[in-house]
């Protein structure tokens, strides 16, 4: 039996597509090899196979932020925004590990 696919889920995520914010309390999910960016109401903003996603840490942002390129569109994801939880940095790191573990690229 092979390794289980990485799974990831975070809520309260600020999802921005330059230059505007799409949601301040969105969700980021990785399940069954697919990445989904969702609004706070569960509407899909963007989804793609994780293998085609590029993700990394932007030099210009805080520790809780990542940048993900999904279907050629660049999104800034800021974890733990809604509750101002101190674990935003840890969630961002787990997100990057899950993307890499599922075959996505690190940018």
One Martini backbone bead per residue (centre of mass of N, CA, C, O) as a GRO file, in nm:
protein
  107
    1UNK     BB    1   0.096   0.035   0.022
    2UNK     BB    2   0.076   0.358  -0.008
    3UNK     BB    3   0.082   0.671   0.043
    4UNK     BB    4  -0.084   0.911   0.172
    5UNK     BB    5  -0.249   1.179   0.104
    6UNK     BB    6  -0.242   1.492   0.147
    7UNK     BB    7  -0.405   1.691   0.390
    8UNK     BB    8  -0.603   2.004   0.391
    9UNK     BB    9  -0.734   2.257   0.631
   10UNK     BB   10  -0.868   2.597   0.614
   11UNK     BB   11  -0.990   2.869   0.792
   12UNK     BB   12  -0.991   3.206   0.777
   13UNK     BB   13  -0.904   3.294   0.481
   14UNK     BB   14  -0.728   3.514   0.300
   15UNK     BB   15  -0.828   3.592  -0.040
   16UNK     BB   16  -0.614   3.704  -0.303
   17UNK     BB   17  -0.642   3.899  -0.613
   18UNK     BB   18  -0.486   4.098  -0.772
   19UNK     BB   19  -0.594   4.384  -0.597
   20UNK     BB   20  -0.806   4.186  -0.446
   21UNK     BB   21  -1.043   4.079  -0.225
   22UNK     BB   22  -1.244   3.784  -0.202
   23UNK     BB   23  -1.180   3.690   0.106
   24UNK     BB   24  -1.165   3.681   0.477
   25UNK     BB   25  -1.318   3.366   0.522
   26UNK     BB   26  -1.191   3.131   0.390
   27UNK     BB   27  -1.097   2.828   0.209
   28UNK     BB   28  -0.857   2.556   0.232
   29UNK     BB   29  -0.823   2.260   0.019
   30UNK     BB   30  -0.695   1.919   0.048
   31UNK     BB   31  -0.832   1.659  -0.168
   32UNK     BB   32  -0.778   1.404  -0.365
   33UNK     BB   33  -0.559   1.596  -0.532
   34UNK     BB   34  -0.716   1.865  -0.454
   35UNK     BB   35  -0.750   2.212  -0.490
   36UNK     BB   36  -0.938   2.451  -0.283
   37UNK     BB   37  -1.101   2.764  -0.319
   38UNK     BB   38  -1.311   2.927  -0.075
   39UNK     BB   39  -1.564   3.062   0.048
   40UNK     BB   40  -1.749   3.110   0.334
   41UNK     BB   41  -1.996   2.955   0.162
   42UNK     BB   42  -1.843   2.733  -0.044
   43UNK     BB   43  -1.754   2.870  -0.292
   44UNK     BB   44  -1.581   2.837  -0.579
   45UNK     BB   45  -1.296   2.998  -0.697
   46UNK     BB   46  -1.078   2.752  -0.709
   47UNK     BB   47  -0.951   2.462  -0.898
   48UNK     BB   48  -0.700   2.188  -0.870
   49UNK     BB   49  -0.453   2.003  -0.923
   50UNK     BB   50  -0.180   1.989  -0.722
   51UNK     BB   51   0.039   1.929  -0.946
   52UNK     BB   52  -0.036   2.239  -1.078
   53UNK     BB   53   0.076   2.377  -0.823
   54UNK     BB   54   0.208   2.681  -0.697
   55UNK     BB   55   0.415   2.740  -0.399
   56UNK     BB   56   0.489   3.013  -0.157
   57UNK     BB   57   0.697   3.260  -0.017
   58UNK     BB   58   0.671   3.582   0.022
   59UNK     BB   59   0.888   3.850   0.073
   60UNK     BB   60   0.641   4.079   0.141
   61UNK     BB   61   0.531   3.898   0.375
   62UNK     BB   62   0.411   3.737   0.616
   63UNK     BB   63   0.420   3.426   0.781
   64UNK     BB   64   0.097   3.362   0.699
   65UNK     BB   65   0.189   3.377   0.398
   66UNK     BB   66   0.094   3.285   0.063
   67UNK     BB   67   0.160   3.167  -0.271
   68UNK     BB   68  -0.071   3.075  -0.537
   69UNK     BB   69  -0.075   2.888  -0.842
   70UNK     BB   70  -0.390   2.865  -1.020
   71UNK     BB   71  -0.446   2.833  -1.335
   72UNK     BB   72  -0.245   3.099  -1.366
   73UNK     BB   73  -0.336   3.213  -1.089
   74UNK     BB   74  -0.272   3.455  -0.838
   75UNK     BB   75  -0.254   3.392  -0.483
   76UNK     BB   76  -0.323   3.520  -0.162
   77UNK     BB   77  -0.259   3.351   0.153
   78UNK     BB   78  -0.406   3.414   0.479
   79UNK     BB   79  -0.368   3.278   0.774
   80UNK     BB   80  -0.569   3.333   1.054
   81UNK     BB   81  -0.736   3.605   1.018
   82UNK     BB   82  -1.010   3.596   1.168
   83UNK     BB   83  -0.883   3.513   1.470
   84UNK     BB   84  -0.582   3.590   1.513
   85UNK     BB   85  -0.408   3.355   1.514
   86UNK     BB   86  -0.085   3.224   1.586
   87UNK     BB   87  -0.112   2.972   1.360
   88UNK     BB   88  -0.061   3.087   1.070
   89UNK     BB   89   0.230   2.992   1.022
   90UNK     BB   90   0.174   2.687   1.051
   91UNK     BB   91  -0.037   2.668   0.826
   92UNK     BB   92   0.144   2.763   0.596
   93UNK     BB   93   0.347   2.530   0.622
   94UNK     BB   94   0.141   2.298   0.579
   95UNK     BB   95   0.054   2.382   0.300
   96UNK     BB   96   0.329   2.356   0.158
   97UNK     BB   97   0.367   2.054   0.229
   98UNK     BB   98   0.108   1.949   0.088
   99UNK     BB   99   0.179   2.039  -0.195
  100UNK     BB  100   0.448   1.890  -0.217
  101UNK     BB  101   0.336   1.600  -0.135
  102UNK     BB  102   0.127   1.616  -0.402
  103UNK     BB  103   0.324   1.750  -0.645
  104UNK     BB  104   0.386   2.026  -0.616
  105UNK     BB  105   0.526   2.344  -0.643
  106UNK     BB  106   0.796   2.544  -0.560
  107UNK     BB  107   0.844   2.912  -0.563
   0.00000   0.00000   0.00000
